[in-house]
Amino acid sequence: MNTSLRASAHVSHKGWYSINWNTIQQYVTKLRQRIYRAEQQNQRRRVRKLQRLLLRSKANLLLSIRRVTQQNTGKQTPGVDGYTASKPSERIKLYQQLLKRNIFSIAQSQRNERLSLRRMGN
C-alpha cells in the first residue's frame, strides 16, 4: 500500500467549511474498500479490526453528520429528539458531543451493569 497517497483522518476544528471533504471521503472510501477486500479473501480477523477502525473513525463520524444534516432530503425534519443542526456551528457542536458519547464506552458500562446484577442475584 502506498502510504504517501493515503488520506489522513485528522480533522481541523476551525470551521465546518474549512474541512477538506474530499480527503475525508477518500479516507473512508479506502477503508471500506479494505474491508471489502479482506472479506473477499476470508480474512475474518482483519475484517473485524477494520470495521472497528471505521466505527471509531472521526472521519466517518464527520461524514455521517454531513450526510444527515446537509445532503439528505429530510435534513430539515427533526428526529426523535427534536433537534436539527442547520448551522455550521451546530454541526461542529454535534460532532464534539458525539465524540464524547462513545458507543463503546456505553456498551462497556452496560455490560458491567449486567454483570453486577447477575452477581447480586446469586
mmCIF file with all atom_site columns, C-alpha atoms in Angstrom:
data_model
loop_
_atom_site.group_PDB
_atom_site.id
_atom_site.type_symbol
_atom_site.label_atom_id
_atom_site.label_alt_id
_atom_site.label_comp_id
_atom_site.label_asym_id
_atom_site.label_entity_id
_atom_site.label_seq_id
_atom_site.pdbx_PDB_ins_code
_atom_site.Cartn_x
_atom_site.Cartn_y
_atom_site.Cartn_z
_atom_site.occupancy
_atom_site.B_iso_or_equiv
_atom_site.pdbx_formal_charge
_atom_site.auth_seq_id
_atom_site.auth_comp_id
_atom_site.auth_asym_id
_atom_site.auth_atom_id
_atom_site.pdbx_PDB_model_num
ATOM 1   C CA . MET A 1 1   ? 0.000   0.000   0.000  1.00 0.00 ? 1   MET A CA 1
ATOM 2   C CA . ASN A 1 2   ? 1.382   3.366   -0.966 1.00 0.00 ? 2   ASN A CA 1
ATOM 3   C CA . THR A 1 3   ? 1.260   5.388   2.251  1.00 0.00 ? 3   THR A CA 1
ATOM 4   C CA . SER A 1 4   ? 2.250   8.658   0.582  1.00 0.00 ? 4   SER A CA 1
ATOM 5   C CA . LEU A 1 5   ? -1.151  8.772   -1.125 1.00 0.00 ? 5   LEU A CA 1
ATOM 6   C CA . ARG A 1 6   ? -3.095  7.720   1.953  1.00 0.00 ? 6   ARG A CA 1
ATOM 7   C CA . ALA A 1 7   ? -5.576  10.309  3.171  1.00 0.00 ? 7   ALA A CA 1
ATOM 8   C CA . SER A 1 8   ? -5.402  11.449  6.741  1.00 0.00 ? 8   SER A CA 1
ATOM 9   C CA . ALA A 1 9   ? -8.302  11.210  9.152  1.00 0.00 ? 9   ALA A CA 1
ATOM 10  C CA . HIS A 1 10  ? -7.093  14.223  11.103 1.00 0.00 ? 10  HIS A CA 1
ATOM 11  C CA . VAL A 1 11  ? -9.693  16.956  11.159 1.00 0.00 ? 11  VAL A CA 1
ATOM 12  C CA . SER A 1 12  ? -9.242  20.616  11.992 1.00 0.00 ? 12  SER A CA 1
ATOM 13  C CA . HIS A 1 13  ? -11.985 22.090  14.162 1.00 0.00 ? 13  HIS A CA 1
ATOM 14  C CA . LYS A 1 14  ? -11.549 25.665  12.940 1.00 0.00 ? 14  LYS A CA 1
ATOM 15  C CA . GLY A 1 15  ? -14.743 25.668  10.957 1.00 0.00 ? 15  GLY A CA 1
ATOM 16  C CA . TRP A 1 16  ? -17.207 23.395  9.215  1.00 0.00 ? 16  TRP A CA 1
ATOM 17  C CA . TYR A 1 17  ? -16.406 24.817  5.787  1.00 0.00 ? 17  TYR A CA 1
ATOM 18  C CA . SER A 1 18  ? -12.640 24.604  6.309  1.00 0.00 ? 18  SER A CA 1
ATOM 19  C CA . ILE A 1 19  ? -12.804 20.788  6.460  1.00 0.00 ? 19  ILE A CA 1
ATOM 20  C CA . ASN A 1 20  ? -11.355 19.123  3.361  1.00 0.00 ? 20  ASN A CA 1
ATOM 21  C CA . TRP A 1 21  ? -14.297 16.858  2.489  1.00 0.00 ? 21  TRP A CA 1
ATOM 22  C CA . ASN A 1 22  ? -12.541 15.208  -0.451 1.00 0.00 ? 22  ASN A CA 1
ATOM 23  C CA . THR A 1 23  ? -9.781  13.953  1.854  1.00 0.00 ? 23  THR A CA 1
ATOM 24  C CA . ILE A 1 24  ? -12.293 12.712  4.415  1.00 0.00 ? 24  ILE A CA 1
ATOM 25  C CA . GLN A 1 25  ? -14.374 10.952  1.741  1.00 0.00 ? 25  GLN A CA 1
ATOM 26  C CA . GLN A 1 26  ? -11.271 9.387   0.233  1.00 0.00 ? 26  GLN A CA 1
ATOM 27  C CA . TYR A 1 27  ? -10.119 8.057   3.627  1.00 0.00 ? 27  TYR A CA 1
ATOM 28  C CA . VAL A 1 28  ? -13.499 6.483   4.439  1.00 0.00 ? 28  VAL A CA 1
ATOM 29  C CA . THR A 1 29  ? -13.895 5.049   0.931  1.00 0.00 ? 29  THR A CA 1
ATOM 30  C CA . LYS A 1 30  ? -10.462 3.410   1.054  1.00 0.00 ? 30  LYS A CA 1
ATOM 31  C CA . LEU A 1 31  ? -11.237 1.963   4.461  1.00 0.00 ? 31  LEU A CA 1
ATOM 32  C CA . ARG A 1 32  ? -14.490 0.486   3.119  1.00 0.00 ? 32  ARG A CA 1
ATOM 33  C CA . GLN A 1 33  ? -12.617 -0.968  0.155  1.00 0.00 ? 33  GLN A CA 1
ATOM 34  C CA . ARG A 1 34  ? -10.096 -2.574  2.505  1.00 0.00 ? 34  ARG A CA 1
ATOM 35  C CA . ILE A 1 35  ? -12.965 -4.164  4.436  1.00 0.00 ? 35  ILE A CA 1
ATOM 36  C CA . TYR A 1 36  ? -14.456 -5.497  1.207  1.00 0.00 ? 36  TYR A CA 1
ATOM 37  C CA . ARG A 1 37  ? -11.144 -6.958  0.009  1.00 0.00 ? 37  ARG A CA 1
ATOM 38  C CA . ALA A 1 38  ? -10.451 -8.580  3.367  1.00 0.00 ? 38  ALA A CA 1
ATOM 39  C CA . GLU A 1 39  ? -13.934 -10.138 3.303  1.00 0.00 ? 39  GLU A CA 1
ATOM 40  C CA . GLN A 1 40  ? -13.329 -11.468 -0.223 1.00 0.00 ? 40  GLN A CA 1
ATOM 41  C CA . GLN A 1 41  ? -10.100 -13.071 0.976  1.00 0.00 ? 41  GLN A CA 1
ATOM 42  C CA . ASN A 1 42  ? -11.825 -14.604 4.039  1.00 0.00 ? 42  ASN A CA 1
ATOM 43  C CA . GLN A 1 43  ? -9.634  -12.686 6.473  1.00 0.00 ? 43  GLN A CA 1
ATOM 44  C CA . ARG A 1 44  ? -12.158 -12.533 9.313  1.00 0.00 ? 44  ARG A CA 1
ATOM 45  C CA . ARG A 1 45  ? -9.853  -11.029 11.920 1.00 0.00 ? 45  ARG A CA 1
ATOM 46  C CA . ARG A 1 46  ? -8.771  -8.263  9.565  1.00 0.00 ? 46  ARG A CA 1
ATOM 47  C CA . VAL A 1 47  ? -12.394 -7.524  8.664  1.00 0.00 ? 47  VAL A CA 1
ATOM 48  C CA . ARG A 1 48  ? -13.287 -7.150  12.354 1.00 0.00 ? 48  ARG A CA 1
ATOM 49  C CA . LYS A 1 49  ? -10.328 -4.876  13.008 1.00 0.00 ? 49  LYS A CA 1
ATOM 50  C CA . LEU A 1 50  ? -11.055 -2.691  10.000 1.00 0.00 ? 50  LEU A CA 1
ATOM 51  C CA . GLN A 1 51  ? -14.745 -2.463  10.899 1.00 0.00 ? 51  GLN A CA 1
ATOM 52  C CA . ARG A 1 52  ? -13.781 -1.427  14.391 1.00 0.00 ? 52  ARG A CA 1
ATOM 53  C CA . LEU A 1 53  ? -11.448 1.196   12.950 1.00 0.00 ? 53  LEU A CA 1
ATOM 54  C CA . LEU A 1 54  ? -14.248 2.510   10.725 1.00 0.00 ? 54  LEU A CA 1
ATOM 55  C CA . LEU A 1 55  ? -16.709 2.700   13.619 1.00 0.00 ? 55  LEU A CA 1
ATOM 56  C CA . ARG A 1 56  ? -14.255 4.628   15.776 1.00 0.00 ? 56  ARG A CA 1
ATOM 57  C CA . SER A 1 57  ? -13.090 6.871   12.948 1.00 0.00 ? 57  SER A CA 1
ATOM 58  C CA . LYS A 1 58  ? -13.575 10.613  13.388 1.00 0.00 ? 58  LYS A CA 1
ATOM 59  C CA . ALA A 1 59  ? -13.662 10.973  9.608  1.00 0.00 ? 59  ALA A CA 1
ATOM 60  C CA . ASN A 1 60  ? -16.586 8.559   9.373  1.00 0.00 ? 60  ASN A CA 1
ATOM 61  C CA . LEU A 1 61  ? -18.417 10.464  12.115 1.00 0.00 ? 61  LEU A CA 1
ATOM 62  C CA . LEU A 1 62  ? -17.911 13.765  10.301 1.00 0.00 ? 62  LEU A CA 1
ATOM 63  C CA . LEU A 1 63  ? -19.066 12.278  7.027  1.00 0.00 ? 63  LEU A CA 1
ATOM 64  C CA . SER A 1 64  ? -22.164 10.847  8.707  1.00 0.00 ? 64  SER A CA 1
ATOM 65  C CA . ILE A 1 65  ? -23.052 14.197  10.261 1.00 0.00 ? 65  ILE A CA 1
ATOM 66  C CA . ARG A 1 66  ? -22.579 15.908  6.913  1.00 0.00 ? 66  ARG A CA 1
ATOM 67  C CA . ARG A 1 67  ? -24.774 13.364  5.163  1.00 0.00 ? 67  ARG A CA 1
ATOM 68  C CA . VAL A 1 68  ? -27.584 13.695  7.698  1.00 0.00 ? 68  VAL A CA 1
ATOM 69  C CA . THR A 1 69  ? -27.502 17.475  8.157  1.00 0.00 ? 69  THR A CA 1
ATOM 70  C CA . GLN A 1 70  ? -26.653 18.698  4.647  1.00 0.00 ? 70  GLN A CA 1
ATOM 71  C CA . GLN A 1 71  ? -27.215 16.101  1.954  1.00 0.00 ? 71  GLN A CA 1
ATOM 72  C CA . ASN A 1 72  ? -30.294 14.087  2.937  1.00 0.00 ? 72  ASN A CA 1
ATOM 73  C CA . THR A 1 73  ? -33.683 15.276  1.735  1.00 0.00 ? 73  THR A CA 1
ATOM 74  C CA . GLY A 1 74  ? -35.000 15.087  5.307  1.00 0.00 ? 74  GLY A CA 1
ATOM 75  C CA . LYS A 1 75  ? -32.325 17.414  6.674  1.00 0.00 ? 75  LYS A CA 1
ATOM 76  C CA . GLN A 1 76  ? -34.891 19.960  7.915  1.00 0.00 ? 76  GLN A CA 1
ATOM 77  C CA . THR A 1 77  ? -37.018 17.322  9.644  1.00 0.00 ? 77  THR A CA 1
ATOM 78  C CA . PRO A 1 78  ? -36.131 16.914  13.318 1.00 0.00 ? 78  PRO A CA 1
ATOM 79  C CA . GLY A 1 79  ? -35.538 13.427  14.633 1.00 0.00 ? 79  GLY A CA 1
ATOM 80  C CA . VAL A 1 80  ? -36.953 11.787  17.731 1.00 0.00 ? 80  VAL A CA 1
ATOM 81  C CA . ASP A 1 81  ? -35.024 14.228  19.912 1.00 0.00 ? 81  ASP A CA 1
ATOM 82  C CA . GLY A 1 82  ? -36.494 17.216  18.041 1.00 0.00 ? 82  GLY A CA 1
ATOM 83  C CA . TYR A 1 83  ? -33.058 18.547  17.075 1.00 0.00 ? 83  TYR A CA 1
ATOM 84  C CA . THR A 1 84  ? -31.806 19.763  13.696 1.00 0.00 ? 84  THR A CA 1
ATOM 85  C CA . ALA A 1 85  ? -28.288 21.071  13.105 1.00 0.00 ? 85  ALA A CA 1
ATOM 86  C CA . SER A 1 86  ? -28.710 23.538  10.274 1.00 0.00 ? 86  SER A CA 1
ATOM 87  C CA . LYS A 1 87  ? -25.851 25.931  11.091 1.00 0.00 ? 87  LYS A CA 1
ATOM 88  C CA . PRO A 1 88  ? -22.153 25.050  10.768 1.00 0.00 ? 88  PRO A CA 1
ATOM 89  C CA . SER A 1 89  ? -21.519 25.899  14.426 1.00 0.00 ? 89  SER A CA 1
ATOM 90  C CA . GLU A 1 90  ? -24.315 23.500  15.441 1.00 0.00 ? 90  GLU A CA 1
ATOM 91  C CA . ARG A 1 91  ? -22.739 20.747  13.337 1.00 0.00 ? 91  ARG A CA 1
ATOM 92  C CA . ILE A 1 92  ? -19.343 21.202  14.998 1.00 0.00 ? 92  ILE A CA 1
ATOM 93  C CA . LYS A 1 93  ? -21.069 21.156  18.394 1.00 0.00 ? 93  LYS A CA 1
ATOM 94  C CA . LEU A 1 94  ? -22.912 17.946  17.428 1.00 0.00 ? 94  LEU A CA 1
ATOM 95  C CA . TYR A 1 95  ? -19.608 16.395  16.321 1.00 0.00 ? 95  TYR A CA 1
ATOM 96  C CA . GLN A 1 96  ? -17.975 17.229  19.659 1.00 0.00 ? 96  GLN A CA 1
ATOM 97  C CA . GLN A 1 97  ? -20.968 15.851  21.593 1.00 0.00 ? 97  GLN A CA 1
ATOM 98  C CA . LEU A 1 98  ? -20.892 12.591  19.646 1.00 0.00 ? 98  LEU A CA 1
ATOM 99  C CA . LEU A 1 99  ? -17.158 12.254  20.242 1.00 0.00 ? 99  LEU A CA 1
ATOM 100 C CA . LYS A 1 100 ? -17.812 12.421  23.977 1.00 0.00 ? 100 LYS A CA 1
ATOM 101 C CA . ARG A 1 101 ? -20.653 9.884   23.751 1.00 0.00 ? 101 ARG A CA 1
ATOM 102 C CA . ASN A 1 102 ? -18.528 6.975   22.678 1.00 0.00 ? 102 ASN A CA 1
ATOM 103 C CA . ILE A 1 103 ? -20.707 3.971   21.855 1.00 0.00 ? 103 ILE A CA 1
ATOM 104 C CA . PHE A 1 104 ? -18.002 1.594   23.020 1.00 0.00 ? 104 PHE A CA 1
ATOM 105 C CA . SER A 1 105 ? -17.765 3.093   26.496 1.00 0.00 ? 105 SER A CA 1
ATOM 106 C CA . ILE A 1 106 ? -21.578 2.973   26.764 1.00 0.00 ? 106 ILE A CA 1
ATOM 107 C CA . ALA A 1 107 ? -21.623 -0.700  25.749 1.00 0.00 ? 107 ALA A CA 1
ATOM 108 C CA . GLN A 1 108 ? -18.882 -1.474  28.275 1.00 0.00 ? 108 GLN A CA 1
ATOM 109 C CA . SER A 1 109 ? -20.802 0.223   31.095 1.00 0.00 ? 109 SER A CA 1
ATOM 110 C CA . GLN A 1 110 ? -23.968 -1.707  30.172 1.00 0.00 ? 110 GLN A CA 1
ATOM 111 C CA . ARG A 1 111 ? -22.016 -4.986  30.289 1.00 0.00 ? 111 ARG A CA 1
ATOM 112 C CA . ASN A 1 112 ? -20.654 -4.071  33.706 1.00 0.00 ? 112 ASN A CA 1
ATOM 113 C CA . GLU A 1 113 ? -24.173 -3.302  34.965 1.00 0.00 ? 113 GLU A CA 1
ATOM 114 C CA . ARG A 1 114 ? -25.450 -6.682  33.761 1.00 0.00 ? 114 ARG A CA 1
ATOM 115 C CA . LEU A 1 115 ? -22.565 -8.465  35.438 1.00 0.00 ? 115 LEU A CA 1
ATOM 116 C CA . SER A 1 116 ? -23.190 -6.696  38.730 1.00 0.00 ? 116 SER A CA 1
ATOM 117 C CA . LEU A 1 117 ? -26.904 -7.545  38.537 1.00 0.00 ? 117 LEU A CA 1
ATOM 118 C CA . ARG A 1 118 ? -26.069 -11.209 37.955 1.00 0.00 ? 118 ARG A CA 1
ATOM 119 C CA . ARG A 1 119 ? -23.735 -11.218 40.944 1.00 0.00 ? 119 ARG A CA 1
ATOM 120 C CA . MET A 1 120 ? -26.428 -9.722  43.168 1.00 0.00 ? 120 MET A CA 1
ATOM 121 C CA . GLY A 1 121 ? -28.902 -12.340 42.010 1.00 0.00 ? 121 GLY A CA 1
ATOM 122 C CA . ASN A 1 122 ? -26.624 -15.238 43.082 1.00 0.00 ? 122 ASN A CA 1
#
